[in-house]
mmCIF file of C-alpha atoms (C1' of nucleotides) in Angstrom:
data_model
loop_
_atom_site.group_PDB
_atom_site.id
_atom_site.type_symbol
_atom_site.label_atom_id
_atom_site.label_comp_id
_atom_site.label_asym_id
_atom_site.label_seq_id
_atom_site.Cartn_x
_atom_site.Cartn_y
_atom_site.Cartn_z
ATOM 1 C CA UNK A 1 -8.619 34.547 -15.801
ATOM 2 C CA UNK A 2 -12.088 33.187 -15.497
ATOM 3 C CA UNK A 3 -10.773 29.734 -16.187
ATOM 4 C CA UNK A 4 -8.257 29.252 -12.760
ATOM 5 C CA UNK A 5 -10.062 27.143 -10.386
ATOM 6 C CA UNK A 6 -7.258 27.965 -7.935
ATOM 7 C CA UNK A 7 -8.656 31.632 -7.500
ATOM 8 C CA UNK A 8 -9.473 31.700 -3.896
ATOM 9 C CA UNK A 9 -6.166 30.055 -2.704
ATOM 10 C CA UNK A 10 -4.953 30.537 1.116
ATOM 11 C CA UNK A 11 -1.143 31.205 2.223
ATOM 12 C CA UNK A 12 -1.260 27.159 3.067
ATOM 13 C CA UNK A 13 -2.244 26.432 -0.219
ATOM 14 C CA UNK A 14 0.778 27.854 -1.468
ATOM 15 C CA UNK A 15 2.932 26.031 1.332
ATOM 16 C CA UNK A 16 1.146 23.087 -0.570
ATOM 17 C CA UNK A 17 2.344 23.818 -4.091
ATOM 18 C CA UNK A 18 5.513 24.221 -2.802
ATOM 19 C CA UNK A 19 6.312 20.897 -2.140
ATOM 20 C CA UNK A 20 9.822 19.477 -3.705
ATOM 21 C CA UNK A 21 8.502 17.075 -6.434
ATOM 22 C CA UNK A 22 9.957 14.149 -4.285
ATOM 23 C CA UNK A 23 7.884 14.853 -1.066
ATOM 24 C CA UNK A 24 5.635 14.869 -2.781
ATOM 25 C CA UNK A 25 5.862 11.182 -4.682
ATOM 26 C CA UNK A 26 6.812 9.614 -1.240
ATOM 27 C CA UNK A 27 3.617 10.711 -0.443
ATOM 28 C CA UNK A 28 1.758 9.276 -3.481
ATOM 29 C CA UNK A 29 4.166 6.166 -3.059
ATOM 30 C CA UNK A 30 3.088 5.727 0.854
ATOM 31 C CA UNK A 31 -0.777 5.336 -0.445
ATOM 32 C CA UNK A 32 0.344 3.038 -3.180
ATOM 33 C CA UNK A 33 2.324 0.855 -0.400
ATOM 34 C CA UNK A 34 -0.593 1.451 1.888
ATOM 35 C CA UNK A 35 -2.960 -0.550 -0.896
ATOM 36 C CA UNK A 36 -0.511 -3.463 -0.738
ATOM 37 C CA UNK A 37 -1.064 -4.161 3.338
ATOM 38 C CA UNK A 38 -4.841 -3.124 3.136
ATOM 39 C CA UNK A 39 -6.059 -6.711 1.807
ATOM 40 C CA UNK A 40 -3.884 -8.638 4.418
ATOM 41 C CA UNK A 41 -4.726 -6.358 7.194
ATOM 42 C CA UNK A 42 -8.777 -6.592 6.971
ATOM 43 C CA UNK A 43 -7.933 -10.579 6.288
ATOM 44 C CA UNK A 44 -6.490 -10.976 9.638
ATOM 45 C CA UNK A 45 -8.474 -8.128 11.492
ATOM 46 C CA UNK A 46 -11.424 -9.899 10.812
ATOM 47 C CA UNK A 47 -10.524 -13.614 11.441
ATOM 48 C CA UNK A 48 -9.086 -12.426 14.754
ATOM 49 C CA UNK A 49 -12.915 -10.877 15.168
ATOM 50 C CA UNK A 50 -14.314 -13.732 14.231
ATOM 51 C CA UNK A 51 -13.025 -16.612 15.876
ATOM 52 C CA UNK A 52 -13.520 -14.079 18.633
ATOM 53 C CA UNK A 53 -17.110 -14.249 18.026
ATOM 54 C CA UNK A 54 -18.039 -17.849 17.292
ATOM 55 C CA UNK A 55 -14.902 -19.347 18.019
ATOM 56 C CA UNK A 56 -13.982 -20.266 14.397
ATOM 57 C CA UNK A 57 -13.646 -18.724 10.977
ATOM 58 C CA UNK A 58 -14.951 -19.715 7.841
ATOM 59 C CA UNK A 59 -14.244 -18.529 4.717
ATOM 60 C CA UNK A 60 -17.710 -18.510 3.909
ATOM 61 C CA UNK A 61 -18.404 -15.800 6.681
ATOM 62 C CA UNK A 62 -15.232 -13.795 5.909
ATOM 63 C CA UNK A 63 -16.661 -13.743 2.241
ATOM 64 C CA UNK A 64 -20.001 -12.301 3.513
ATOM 65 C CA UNK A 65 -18.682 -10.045 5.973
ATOM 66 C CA UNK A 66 -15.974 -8.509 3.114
ATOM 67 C CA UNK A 67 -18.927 -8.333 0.582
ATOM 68 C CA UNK A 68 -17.024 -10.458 -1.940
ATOM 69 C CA UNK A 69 -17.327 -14.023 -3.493
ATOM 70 C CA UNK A 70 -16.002 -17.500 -1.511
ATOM 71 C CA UNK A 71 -12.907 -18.027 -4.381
ATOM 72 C CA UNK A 72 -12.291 -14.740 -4.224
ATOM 73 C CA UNK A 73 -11.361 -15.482 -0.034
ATOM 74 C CA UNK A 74 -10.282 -18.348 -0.880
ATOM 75 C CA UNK A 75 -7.521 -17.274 -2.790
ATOM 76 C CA UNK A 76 -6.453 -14.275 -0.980
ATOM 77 C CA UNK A 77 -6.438 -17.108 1.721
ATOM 78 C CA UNK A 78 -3.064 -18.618 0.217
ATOM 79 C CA UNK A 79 -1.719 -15.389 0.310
ATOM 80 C CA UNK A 80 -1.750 -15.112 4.095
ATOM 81 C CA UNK A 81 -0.714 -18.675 3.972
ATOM 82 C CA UNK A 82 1.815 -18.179 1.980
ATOM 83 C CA UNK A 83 3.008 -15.143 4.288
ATOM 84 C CA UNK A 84 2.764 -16.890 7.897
ATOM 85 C CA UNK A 85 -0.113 -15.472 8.594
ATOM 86 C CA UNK A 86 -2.248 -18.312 9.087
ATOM 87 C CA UNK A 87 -3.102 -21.295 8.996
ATOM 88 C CA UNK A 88 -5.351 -23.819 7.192
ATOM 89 C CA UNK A 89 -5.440 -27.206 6.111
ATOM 90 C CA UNK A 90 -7.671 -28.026 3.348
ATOM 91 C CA UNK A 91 -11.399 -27.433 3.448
ATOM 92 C CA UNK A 92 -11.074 -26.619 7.150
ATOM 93 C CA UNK A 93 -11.365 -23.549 9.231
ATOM 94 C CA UNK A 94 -9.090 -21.203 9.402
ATOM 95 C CA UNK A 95 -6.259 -20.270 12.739
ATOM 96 C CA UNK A 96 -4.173 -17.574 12.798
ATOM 97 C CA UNK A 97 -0.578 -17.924 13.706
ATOM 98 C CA UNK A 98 1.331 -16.171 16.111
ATOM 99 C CA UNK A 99 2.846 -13.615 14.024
ATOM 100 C CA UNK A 100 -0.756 -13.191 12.246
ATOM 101 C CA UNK A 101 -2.345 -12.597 16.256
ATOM 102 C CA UNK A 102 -0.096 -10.318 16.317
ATOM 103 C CA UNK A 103 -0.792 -8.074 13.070
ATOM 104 C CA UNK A 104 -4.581 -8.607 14.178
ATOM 105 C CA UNK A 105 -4.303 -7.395 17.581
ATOM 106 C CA UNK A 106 -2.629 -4.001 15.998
ATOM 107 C CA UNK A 107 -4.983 -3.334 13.171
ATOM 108 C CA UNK A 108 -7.380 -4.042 15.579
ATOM 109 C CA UNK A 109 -5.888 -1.410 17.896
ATOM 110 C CA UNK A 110 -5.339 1.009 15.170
ATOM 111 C CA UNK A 111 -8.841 0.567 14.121
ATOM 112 C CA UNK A 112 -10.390 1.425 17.501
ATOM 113 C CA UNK A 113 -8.214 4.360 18.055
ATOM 114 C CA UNK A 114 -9.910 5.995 14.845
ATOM 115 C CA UNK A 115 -13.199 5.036 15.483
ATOM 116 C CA UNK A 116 -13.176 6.427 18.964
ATOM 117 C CA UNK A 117 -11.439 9.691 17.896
ATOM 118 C CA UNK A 118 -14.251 10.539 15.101
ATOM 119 C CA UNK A 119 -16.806 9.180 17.827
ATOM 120 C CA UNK A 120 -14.938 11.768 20.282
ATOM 121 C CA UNK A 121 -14.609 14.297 17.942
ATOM 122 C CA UNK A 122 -18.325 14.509 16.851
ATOM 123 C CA UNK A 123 -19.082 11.858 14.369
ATOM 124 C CA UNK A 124 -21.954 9.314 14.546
ATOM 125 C CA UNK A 125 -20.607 5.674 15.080
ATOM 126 C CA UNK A 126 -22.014 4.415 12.166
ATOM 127 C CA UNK A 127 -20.213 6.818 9.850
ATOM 128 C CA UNK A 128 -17.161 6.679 12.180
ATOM 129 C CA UNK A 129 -17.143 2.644 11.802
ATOM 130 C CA UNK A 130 -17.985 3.313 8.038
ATOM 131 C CA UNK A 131 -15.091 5.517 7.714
ATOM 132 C CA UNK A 132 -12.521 4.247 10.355
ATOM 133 C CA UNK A 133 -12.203 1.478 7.222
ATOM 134 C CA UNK A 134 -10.711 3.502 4.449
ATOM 135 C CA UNK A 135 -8.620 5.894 7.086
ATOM 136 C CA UNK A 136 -7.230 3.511 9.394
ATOM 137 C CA UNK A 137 -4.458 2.006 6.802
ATOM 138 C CA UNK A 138 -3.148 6.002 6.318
ATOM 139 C CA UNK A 139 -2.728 6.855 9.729
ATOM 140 C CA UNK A 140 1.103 7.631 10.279
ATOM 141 C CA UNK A 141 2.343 7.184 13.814
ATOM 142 C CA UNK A 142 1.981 10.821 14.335
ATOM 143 C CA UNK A 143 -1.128 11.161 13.363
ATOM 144 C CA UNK A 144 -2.030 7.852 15.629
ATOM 145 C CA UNK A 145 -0.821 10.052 18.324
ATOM 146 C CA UNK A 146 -2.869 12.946 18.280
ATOM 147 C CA UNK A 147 -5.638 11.042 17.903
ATOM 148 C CA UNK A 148 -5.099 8.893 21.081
ATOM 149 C CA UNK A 149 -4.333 12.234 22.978
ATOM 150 C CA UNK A 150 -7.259 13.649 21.292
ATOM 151 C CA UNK A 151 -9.610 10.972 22.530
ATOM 152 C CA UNK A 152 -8.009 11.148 26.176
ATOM 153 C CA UNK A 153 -8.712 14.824 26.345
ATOM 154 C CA UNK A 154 -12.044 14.659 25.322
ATOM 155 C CA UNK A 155 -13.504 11.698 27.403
ATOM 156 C CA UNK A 156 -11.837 13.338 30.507
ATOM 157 C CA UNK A 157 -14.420 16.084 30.543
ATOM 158 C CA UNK B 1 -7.436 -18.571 27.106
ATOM 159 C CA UNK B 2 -3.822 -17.534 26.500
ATOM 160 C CA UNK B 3 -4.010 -17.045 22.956
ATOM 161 C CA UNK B 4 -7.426 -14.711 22.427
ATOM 162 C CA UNK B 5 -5.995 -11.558 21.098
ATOM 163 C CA UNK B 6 -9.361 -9.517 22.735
ATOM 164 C CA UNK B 7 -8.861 -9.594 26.345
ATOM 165 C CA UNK B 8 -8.474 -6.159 26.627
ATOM 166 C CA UNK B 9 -11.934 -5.488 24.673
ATOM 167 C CA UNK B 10 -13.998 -2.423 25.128
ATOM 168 C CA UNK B 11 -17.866 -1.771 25.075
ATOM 169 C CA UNK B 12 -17.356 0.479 21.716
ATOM 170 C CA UNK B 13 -15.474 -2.989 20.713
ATOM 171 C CA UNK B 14 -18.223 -5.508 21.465
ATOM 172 C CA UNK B 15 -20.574 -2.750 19.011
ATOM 173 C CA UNK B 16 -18.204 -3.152 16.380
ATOM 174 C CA UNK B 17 -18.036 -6.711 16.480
ATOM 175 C CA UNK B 18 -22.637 -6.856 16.700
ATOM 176 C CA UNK B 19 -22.442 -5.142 13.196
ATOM 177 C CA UNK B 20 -24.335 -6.464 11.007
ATOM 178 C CA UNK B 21 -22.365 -8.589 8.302
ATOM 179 C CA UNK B 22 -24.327 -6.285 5.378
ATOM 180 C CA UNK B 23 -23.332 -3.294 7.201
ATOM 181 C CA UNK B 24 -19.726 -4.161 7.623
ATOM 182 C CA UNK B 25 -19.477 -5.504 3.818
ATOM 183 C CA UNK B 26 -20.829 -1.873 2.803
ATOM 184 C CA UNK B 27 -17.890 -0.749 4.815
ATOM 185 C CA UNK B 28 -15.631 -2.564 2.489
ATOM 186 C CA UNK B 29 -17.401 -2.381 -0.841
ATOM 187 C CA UNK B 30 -17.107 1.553 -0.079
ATOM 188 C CA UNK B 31 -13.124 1.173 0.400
ATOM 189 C CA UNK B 32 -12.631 -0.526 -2.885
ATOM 190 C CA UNK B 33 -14.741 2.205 -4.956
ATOM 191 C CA UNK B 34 -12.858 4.835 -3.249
ATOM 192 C CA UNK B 35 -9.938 2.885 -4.881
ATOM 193 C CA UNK B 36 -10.965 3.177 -8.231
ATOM 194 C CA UNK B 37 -11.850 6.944 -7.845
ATOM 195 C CA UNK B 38 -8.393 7.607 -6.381
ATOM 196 C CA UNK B 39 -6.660 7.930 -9.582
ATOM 197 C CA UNK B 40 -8.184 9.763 -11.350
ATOM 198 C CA UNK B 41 -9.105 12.497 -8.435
ATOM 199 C CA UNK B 42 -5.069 12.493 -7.655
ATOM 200 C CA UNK B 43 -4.396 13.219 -11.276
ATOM 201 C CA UNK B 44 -6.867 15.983 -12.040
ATOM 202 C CA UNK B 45 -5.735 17.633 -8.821
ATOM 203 C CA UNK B 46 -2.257 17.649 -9.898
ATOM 204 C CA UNK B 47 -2.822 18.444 -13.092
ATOM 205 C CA UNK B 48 -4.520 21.716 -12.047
ATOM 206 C CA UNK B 49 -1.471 22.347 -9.299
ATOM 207 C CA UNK B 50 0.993 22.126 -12.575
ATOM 208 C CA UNK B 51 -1.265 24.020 -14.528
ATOM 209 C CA UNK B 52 -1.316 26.899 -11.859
ATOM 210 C CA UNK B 53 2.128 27.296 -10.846
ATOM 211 C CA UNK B 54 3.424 26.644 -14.581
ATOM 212 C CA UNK B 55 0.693 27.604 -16.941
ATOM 213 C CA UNK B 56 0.970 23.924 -18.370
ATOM 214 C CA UNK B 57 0.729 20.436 -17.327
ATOM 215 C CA UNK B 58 2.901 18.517 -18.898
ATOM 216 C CA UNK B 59 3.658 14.403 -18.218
ATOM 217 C CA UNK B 60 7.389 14.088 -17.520
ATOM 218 C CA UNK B 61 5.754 16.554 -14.452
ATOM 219 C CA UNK B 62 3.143 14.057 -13.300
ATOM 220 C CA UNK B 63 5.504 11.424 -13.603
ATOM 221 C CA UNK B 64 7.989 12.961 -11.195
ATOM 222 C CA UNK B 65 5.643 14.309 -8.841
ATOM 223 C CA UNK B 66 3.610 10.971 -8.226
ATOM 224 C CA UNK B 67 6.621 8.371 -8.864
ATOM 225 C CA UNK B 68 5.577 6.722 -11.209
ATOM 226 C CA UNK B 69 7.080 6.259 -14.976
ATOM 227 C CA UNK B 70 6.181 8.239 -17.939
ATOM 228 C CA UNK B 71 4.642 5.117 -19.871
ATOM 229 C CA UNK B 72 2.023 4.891 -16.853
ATOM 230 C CA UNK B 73 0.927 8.300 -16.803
ATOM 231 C CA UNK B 74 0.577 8.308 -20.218
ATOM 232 C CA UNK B 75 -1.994 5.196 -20.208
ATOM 233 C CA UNK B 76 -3.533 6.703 -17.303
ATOM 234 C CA UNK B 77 -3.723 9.974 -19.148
ATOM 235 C CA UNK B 78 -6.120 7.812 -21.660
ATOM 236 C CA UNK B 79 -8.555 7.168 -19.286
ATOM 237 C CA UNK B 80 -8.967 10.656 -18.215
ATOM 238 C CA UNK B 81 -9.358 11.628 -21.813
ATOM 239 C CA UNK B 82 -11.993 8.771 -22.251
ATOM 240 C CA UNK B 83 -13.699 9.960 -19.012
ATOM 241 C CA UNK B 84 -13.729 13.583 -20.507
ATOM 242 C CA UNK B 85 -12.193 15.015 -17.625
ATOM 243 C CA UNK B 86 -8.911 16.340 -19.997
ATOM 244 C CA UNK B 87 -8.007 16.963 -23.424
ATOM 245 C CA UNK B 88 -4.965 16.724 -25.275
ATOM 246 C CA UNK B 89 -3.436 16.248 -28.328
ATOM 247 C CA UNK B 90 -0.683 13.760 -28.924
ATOM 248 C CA UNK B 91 2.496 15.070 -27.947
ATOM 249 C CA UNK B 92 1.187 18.302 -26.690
ATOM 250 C CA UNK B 93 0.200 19.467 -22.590
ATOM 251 C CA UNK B 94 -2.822 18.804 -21.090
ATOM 252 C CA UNK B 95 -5.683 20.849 -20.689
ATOM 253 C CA UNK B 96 -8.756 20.180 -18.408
ATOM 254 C CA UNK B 97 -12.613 20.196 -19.587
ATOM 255 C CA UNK B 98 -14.876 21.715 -17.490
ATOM 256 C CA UNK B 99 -15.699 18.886 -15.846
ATOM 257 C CA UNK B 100 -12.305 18.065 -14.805
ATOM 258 C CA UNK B 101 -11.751 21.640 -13.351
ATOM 259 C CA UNK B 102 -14.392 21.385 -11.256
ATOM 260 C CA UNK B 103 -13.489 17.570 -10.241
ATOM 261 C CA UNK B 104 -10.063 19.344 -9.793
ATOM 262 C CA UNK B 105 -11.124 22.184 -7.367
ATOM 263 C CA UNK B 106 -13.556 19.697 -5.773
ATOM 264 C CA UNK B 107 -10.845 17.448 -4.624
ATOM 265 C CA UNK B 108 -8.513 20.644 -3.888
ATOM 266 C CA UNK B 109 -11.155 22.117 -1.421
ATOM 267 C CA UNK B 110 -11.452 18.198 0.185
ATOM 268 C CA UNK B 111 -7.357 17.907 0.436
ATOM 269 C CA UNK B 112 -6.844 21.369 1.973
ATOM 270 C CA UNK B 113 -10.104 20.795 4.367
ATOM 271 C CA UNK B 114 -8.459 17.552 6.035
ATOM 272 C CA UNK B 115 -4.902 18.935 5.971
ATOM 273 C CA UNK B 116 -5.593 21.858 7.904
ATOM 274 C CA UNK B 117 -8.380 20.167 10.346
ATOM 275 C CA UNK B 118 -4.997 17.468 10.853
ATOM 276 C CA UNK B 119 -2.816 20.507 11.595
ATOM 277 C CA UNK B 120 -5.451 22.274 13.661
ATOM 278 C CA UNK B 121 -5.704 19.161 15.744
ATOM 279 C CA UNK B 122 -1.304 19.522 15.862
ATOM 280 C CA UNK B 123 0.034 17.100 13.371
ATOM 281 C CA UNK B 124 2.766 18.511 11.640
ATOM 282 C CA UNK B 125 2.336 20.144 8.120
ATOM 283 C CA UNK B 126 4.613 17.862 6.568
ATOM 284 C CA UNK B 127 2.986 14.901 8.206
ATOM 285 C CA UNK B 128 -0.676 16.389 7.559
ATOM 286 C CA UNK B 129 0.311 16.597 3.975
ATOM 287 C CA UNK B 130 1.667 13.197 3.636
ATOM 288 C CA UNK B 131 -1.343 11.801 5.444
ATOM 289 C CA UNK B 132 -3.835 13.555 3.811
ATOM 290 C CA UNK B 133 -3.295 11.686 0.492
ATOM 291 C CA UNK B 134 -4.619 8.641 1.748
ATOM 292 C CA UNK B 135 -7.249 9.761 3.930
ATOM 293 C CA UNK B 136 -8.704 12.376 1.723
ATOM 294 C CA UNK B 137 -10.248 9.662 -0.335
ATOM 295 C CA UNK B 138 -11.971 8.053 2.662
ATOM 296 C CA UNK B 139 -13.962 10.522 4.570
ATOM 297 C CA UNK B 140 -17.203 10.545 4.257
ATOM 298 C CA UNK B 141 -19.289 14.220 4.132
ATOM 299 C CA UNK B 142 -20.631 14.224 7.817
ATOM 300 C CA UNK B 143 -16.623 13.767 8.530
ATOM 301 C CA UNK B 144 -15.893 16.496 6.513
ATOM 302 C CA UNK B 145 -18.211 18.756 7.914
ATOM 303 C CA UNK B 146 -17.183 17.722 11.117
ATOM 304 C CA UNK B 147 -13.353 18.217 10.537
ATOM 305 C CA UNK B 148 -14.551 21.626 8.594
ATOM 306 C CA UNK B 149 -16.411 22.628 12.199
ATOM 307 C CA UNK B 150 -13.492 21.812 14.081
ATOM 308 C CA UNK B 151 -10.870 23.856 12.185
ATOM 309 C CA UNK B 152 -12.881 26.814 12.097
ATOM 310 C CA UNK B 153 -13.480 26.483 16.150
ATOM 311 C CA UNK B 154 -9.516 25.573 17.012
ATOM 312 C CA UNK B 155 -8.770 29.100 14.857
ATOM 313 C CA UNK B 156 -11.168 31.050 16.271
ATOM 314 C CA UNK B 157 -9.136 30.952 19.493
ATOM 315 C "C1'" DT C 1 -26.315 -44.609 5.775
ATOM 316 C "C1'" DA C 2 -27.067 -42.274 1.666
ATOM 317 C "C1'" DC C 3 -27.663 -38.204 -0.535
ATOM 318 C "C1'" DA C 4 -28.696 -33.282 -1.126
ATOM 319 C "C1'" DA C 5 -27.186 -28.912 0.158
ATOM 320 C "C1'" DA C 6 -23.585 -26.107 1.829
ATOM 321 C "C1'" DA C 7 -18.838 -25.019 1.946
ATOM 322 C "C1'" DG C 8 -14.486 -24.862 -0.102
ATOM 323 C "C1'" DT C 9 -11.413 -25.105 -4.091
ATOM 324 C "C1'" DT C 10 -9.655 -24.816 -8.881
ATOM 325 C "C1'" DA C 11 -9.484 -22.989 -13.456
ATOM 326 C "C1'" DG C 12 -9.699 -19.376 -16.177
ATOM 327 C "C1'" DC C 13 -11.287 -14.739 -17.426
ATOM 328 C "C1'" DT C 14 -11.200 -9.376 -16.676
ATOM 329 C "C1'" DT C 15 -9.571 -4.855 -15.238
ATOM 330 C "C1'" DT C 16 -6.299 -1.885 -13.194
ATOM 331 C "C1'" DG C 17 -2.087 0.145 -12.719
ATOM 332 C "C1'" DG C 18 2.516 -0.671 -12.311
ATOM 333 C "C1'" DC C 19 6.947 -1.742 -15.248
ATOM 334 C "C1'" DT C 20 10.793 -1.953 -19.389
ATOM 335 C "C1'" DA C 21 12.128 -1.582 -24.111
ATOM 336 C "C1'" DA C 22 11.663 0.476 -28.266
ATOM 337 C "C1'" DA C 23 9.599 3.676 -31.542
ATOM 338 C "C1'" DT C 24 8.108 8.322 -32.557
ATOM 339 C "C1'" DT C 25 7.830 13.240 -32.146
ATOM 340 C "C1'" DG C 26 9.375 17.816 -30.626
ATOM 341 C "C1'" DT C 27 13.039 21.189 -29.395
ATOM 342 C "C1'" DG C 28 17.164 23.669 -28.626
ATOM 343 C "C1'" DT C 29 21.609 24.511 -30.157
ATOM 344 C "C1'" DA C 30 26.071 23.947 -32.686
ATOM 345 C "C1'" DT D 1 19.601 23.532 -40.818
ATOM 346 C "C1'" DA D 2 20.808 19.269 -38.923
ATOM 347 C "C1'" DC D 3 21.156 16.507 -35.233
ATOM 348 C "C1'" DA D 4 21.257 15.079 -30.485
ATOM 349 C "C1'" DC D 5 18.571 14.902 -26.567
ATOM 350 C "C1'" DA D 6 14.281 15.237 -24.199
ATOM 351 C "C1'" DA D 7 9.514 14.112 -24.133
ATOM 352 C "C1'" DT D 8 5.836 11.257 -25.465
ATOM 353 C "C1'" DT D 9 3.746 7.170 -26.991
ATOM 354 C "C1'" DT D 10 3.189 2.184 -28.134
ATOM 355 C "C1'" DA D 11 3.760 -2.614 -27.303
ATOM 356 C "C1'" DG D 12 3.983 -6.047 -24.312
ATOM 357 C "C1'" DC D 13 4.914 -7.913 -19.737
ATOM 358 C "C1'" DC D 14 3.418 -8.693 -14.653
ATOM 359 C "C1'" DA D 15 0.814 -8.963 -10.213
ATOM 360 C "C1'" DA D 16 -3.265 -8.004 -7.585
ATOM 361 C "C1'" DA D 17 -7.850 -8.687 -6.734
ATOM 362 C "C1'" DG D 18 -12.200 -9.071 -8.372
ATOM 363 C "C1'" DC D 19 -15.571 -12.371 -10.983
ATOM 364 C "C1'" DT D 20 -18.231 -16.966 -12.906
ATOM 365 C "C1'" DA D 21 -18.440 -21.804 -13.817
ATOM 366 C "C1'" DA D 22 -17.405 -26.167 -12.556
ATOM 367 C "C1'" DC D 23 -15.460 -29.443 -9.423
ATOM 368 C "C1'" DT D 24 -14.530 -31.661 -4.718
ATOM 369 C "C1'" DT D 25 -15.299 -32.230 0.021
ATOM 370 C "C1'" DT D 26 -17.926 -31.891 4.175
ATOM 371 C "C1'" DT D 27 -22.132 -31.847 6.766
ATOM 372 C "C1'" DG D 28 -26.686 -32.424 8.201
ATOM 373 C "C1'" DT D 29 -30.735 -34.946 7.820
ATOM 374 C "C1'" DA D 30 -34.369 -38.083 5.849
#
DNA sequence: TACAAAAGTTAGCTTTGGCTAAATTGTGTA
DNA sequence: TACACAATTTAGCCAAAGCTAACTTTTGTA
């Protein structure tokens, strides 16, 4: 068959087909789930940063910082509102209630363990910053683990 | 301050937050095209898994296998056809243009490169599978190269 | 203090990718 | 061969997250 592009396949590979059709669509099912938490997690992540910064934070500056428009934030905004997250009275800047310090202080933690793993592991911090974005939000615990042991190996030596 | 979530910050931390706000925005922009990409990669991948192990792809076998409904895979079959990565006539399997094979085989060599550098580093192949879904779309190519370096090291030994 | 510019909001549009219900087509077997 | 069941498609709904245009509020400064 000249056609197969599945020519040079190892014994994992196989492992990989082998999958029960389920495991497999829990898997496709976490990312999907994953998507969901992504826009609230960067929300709060980076209000937590910045009112860690300059004390505040502004829609307009977590528009700029996300790379998308101000009623764009503005109603992802009401979303978090709407979820506890934080809060906001009108045209005013923006806290973050307890339950969203909390979810901050985690992604913020999750974030940090993936940057410094690719940093430890060989990867310039830009790209590892760059990067750290998409990965962080499918990191299982496991995963999270290693990682952290990873890191704590490697900056021993 | 009782409330600051960042007591605990590091030096890596304080680089993180000096980013520039174009810099991080990139970050994010990059995220949400990797979104777009997503599904279509994970489709032509499977399709060329179903093709391999059953000589046909047919969509009752996407459906099950990423958890979604038949309707859904069939719109989403549409816009692989559109895209030229597929071909099909109605109510017939699904073959792959040339293009898709090689999309296919591109994204197969990218999965099985960050599921074994995850079970190199001692995640669990079950785990490394399930994670891989998400992060596959998310690493950048000095990552890869870097997790491709680091597999080939760890088996050396 | 008044007013222009900046910031924030609202309204309404678009695309994407889910879903259910219902129609159509293909297939295997009595 | 006819018919029931499985597979596929179509139609139409929804929510999420982006956008522009237009409106309101706040802020800084002449």
């Amino acid at each position: 068959m000249t056609c197969d592009p599945m020519s040079d396949m190892t014994e994992t590979d196989e492992n990989a087909l082998n999958r029960s059709p389920d495991e497999q669509a829990s898997g496709f099912e976490a990312v999907r789930t994953a998507h969901q938490s992504e826009m609230v997690e960067d929300y709060v992540e980076l209000i937590a940063e910045l009112i860690h910064m300059n004390g505040a934070a502004r829609p307009v500056e977590i528009a700029e910082r996300l790379g998308v428009t101000q009623p764009t934030v503005s109603k992802n905004l009401n979303r978090l509102k709407r979820e506890g997250l934080i809060l906001q009275e009108p045209y005013r800047s923006i806290r973050l209630t307890e339950e969203g310090r909390q979810l901050a202080e985690a992604c913020r933690k999750r974030h940090r363990i993936v940057v410094d793993f690719l940093v430890a592991l060989g990867v310039s911090q830009e790209v590892a910053e760059y990067d750290a974005e998409g990965i962080e939000h499918h990191v299982s615990e496991e995963t999270l683990s290693v990682f952290r042991a990873f890191t704590r190996e490697r900056s021993k030596s």
